[in-house]
CSV table of C-alpha atoms in Angstrom, one decimal:
chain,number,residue,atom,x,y,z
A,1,UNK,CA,36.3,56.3,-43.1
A,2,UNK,CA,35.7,56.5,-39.4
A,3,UNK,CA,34.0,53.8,-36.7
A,4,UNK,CA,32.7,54.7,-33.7
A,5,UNK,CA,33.5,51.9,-31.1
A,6,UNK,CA,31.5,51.8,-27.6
A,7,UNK,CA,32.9,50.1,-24.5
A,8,UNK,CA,29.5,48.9,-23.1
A,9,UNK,CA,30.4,48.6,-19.3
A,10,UNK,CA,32.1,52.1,-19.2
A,11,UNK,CA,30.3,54.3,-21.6
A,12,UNK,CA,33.6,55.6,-23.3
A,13,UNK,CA,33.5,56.5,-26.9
A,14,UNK,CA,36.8,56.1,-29.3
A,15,UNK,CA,36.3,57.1,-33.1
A,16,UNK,CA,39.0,55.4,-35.0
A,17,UNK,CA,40.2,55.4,-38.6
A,18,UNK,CA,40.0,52.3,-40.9
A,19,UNK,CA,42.6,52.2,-43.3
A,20,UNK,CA,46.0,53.8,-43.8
A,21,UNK,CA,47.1,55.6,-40.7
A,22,UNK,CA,48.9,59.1,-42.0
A,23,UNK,CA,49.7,60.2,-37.8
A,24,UNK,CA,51.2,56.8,-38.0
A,25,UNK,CA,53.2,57.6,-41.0
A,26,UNK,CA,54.3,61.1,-40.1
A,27,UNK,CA,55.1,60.6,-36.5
A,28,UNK,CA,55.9,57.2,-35.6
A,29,UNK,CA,55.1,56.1,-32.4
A,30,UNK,CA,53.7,59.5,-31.1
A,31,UNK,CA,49.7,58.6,-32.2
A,32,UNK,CA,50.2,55.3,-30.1
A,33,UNK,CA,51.8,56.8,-27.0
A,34,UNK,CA,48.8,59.5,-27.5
A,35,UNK,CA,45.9,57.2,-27.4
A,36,UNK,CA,47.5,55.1,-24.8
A,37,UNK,CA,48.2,52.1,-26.6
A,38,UNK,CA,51.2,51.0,-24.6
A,39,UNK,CA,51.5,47.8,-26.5
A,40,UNK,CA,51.7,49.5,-29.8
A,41,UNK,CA,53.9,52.4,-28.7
A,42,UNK,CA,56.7,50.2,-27.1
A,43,UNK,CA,56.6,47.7,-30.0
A,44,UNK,CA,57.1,50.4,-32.8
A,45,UNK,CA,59.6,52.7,-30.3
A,46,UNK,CA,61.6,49.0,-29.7
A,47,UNK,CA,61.8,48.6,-33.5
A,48,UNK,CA,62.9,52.4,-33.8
A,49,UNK,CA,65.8,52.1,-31.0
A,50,UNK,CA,66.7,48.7,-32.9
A,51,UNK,CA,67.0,50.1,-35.9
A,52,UNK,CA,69.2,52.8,-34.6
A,53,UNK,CA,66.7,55.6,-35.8
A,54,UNK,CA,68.0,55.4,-39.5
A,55,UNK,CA,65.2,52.6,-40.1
A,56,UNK,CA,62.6,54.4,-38.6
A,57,UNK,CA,61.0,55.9,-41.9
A,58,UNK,CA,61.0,52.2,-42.6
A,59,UNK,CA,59.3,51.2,-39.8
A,60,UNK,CA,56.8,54.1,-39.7
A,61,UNK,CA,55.6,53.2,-43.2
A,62,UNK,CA,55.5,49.6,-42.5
A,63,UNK,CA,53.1,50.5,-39.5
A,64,UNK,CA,51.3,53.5,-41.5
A,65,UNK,CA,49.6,50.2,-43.3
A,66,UNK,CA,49.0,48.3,-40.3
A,67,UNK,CA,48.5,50.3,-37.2
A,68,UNK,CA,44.7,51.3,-37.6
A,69,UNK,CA,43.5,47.9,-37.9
A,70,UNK,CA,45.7,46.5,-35.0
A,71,UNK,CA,44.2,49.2,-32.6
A,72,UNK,CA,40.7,48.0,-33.8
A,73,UNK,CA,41.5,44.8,-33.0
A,74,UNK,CA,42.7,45.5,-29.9
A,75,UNK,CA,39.4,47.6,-28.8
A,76,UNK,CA,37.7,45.0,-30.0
A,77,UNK,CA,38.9,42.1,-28.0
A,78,UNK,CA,38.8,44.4,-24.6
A,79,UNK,CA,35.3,44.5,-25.3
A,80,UNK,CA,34.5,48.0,-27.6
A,81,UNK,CA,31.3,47.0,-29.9
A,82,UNK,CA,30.4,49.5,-32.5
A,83,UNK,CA,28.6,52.0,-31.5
A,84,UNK,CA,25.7,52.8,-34.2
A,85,UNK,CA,24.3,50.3,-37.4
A,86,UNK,CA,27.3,52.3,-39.5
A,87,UNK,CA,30.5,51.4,-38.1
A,88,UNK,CA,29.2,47.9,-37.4
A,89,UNK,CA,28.6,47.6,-41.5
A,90,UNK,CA,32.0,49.0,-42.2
A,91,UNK,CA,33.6,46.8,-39.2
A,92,UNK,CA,31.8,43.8,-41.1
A,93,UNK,CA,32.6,44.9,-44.4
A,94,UNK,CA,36.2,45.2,-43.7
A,95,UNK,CA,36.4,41.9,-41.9
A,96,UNK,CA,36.7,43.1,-38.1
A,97,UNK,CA,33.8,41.6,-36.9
A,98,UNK,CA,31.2,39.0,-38.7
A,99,UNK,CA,27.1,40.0,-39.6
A,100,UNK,CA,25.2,38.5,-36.9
């Protein structure tokens, strides 16, 4: 399922996944580095280089679990709010953000 997050002061729109993240799980560190997530993308290509590229399967599924709800989080605390009654229920339901 998809949320659709606002930033209020800028107007700019980002739908994001909730749940497993399959780009994340395929391509590694490519769907951070794509949507500009510089944190992200240097923390999983750091843990990629560490590894030596032979534990980057591992690392891509362990961030295939976590990825999606670490972006949200992220948009969240730079000030994204959800953008229609929708994704604020399944941002609430999920635990991103409490019922006002």
């Amino acid at each position: 399922m998809n949320v659709n997050l606002v930033n209020p002061n800028t107007k700019q729109v980002k739908q994001v996944k909730v749940g497993f993240s399959w780009t994340v799980f395929f391509w590694g560190f490519f769907p951070p580095l794509f949507r500009g997530d510089w944190k992200w993308f240097a923390v999983i290509l750091a843990l990629d280089i560490l590894t030596a590229g032979f534990g980057a399967p591992i690392v891509s599924l362990v961030f295939s679990f976590i990825y999606n709800k670490l972006y949200i989080n992220d948009l969240i605390a730079n000030g994204y709010k959800p953008a229609e009654e929708a994704s604020r229920s399944i941002l609430v339901n999920n635990g991103f953000i409490t019922a006002e």
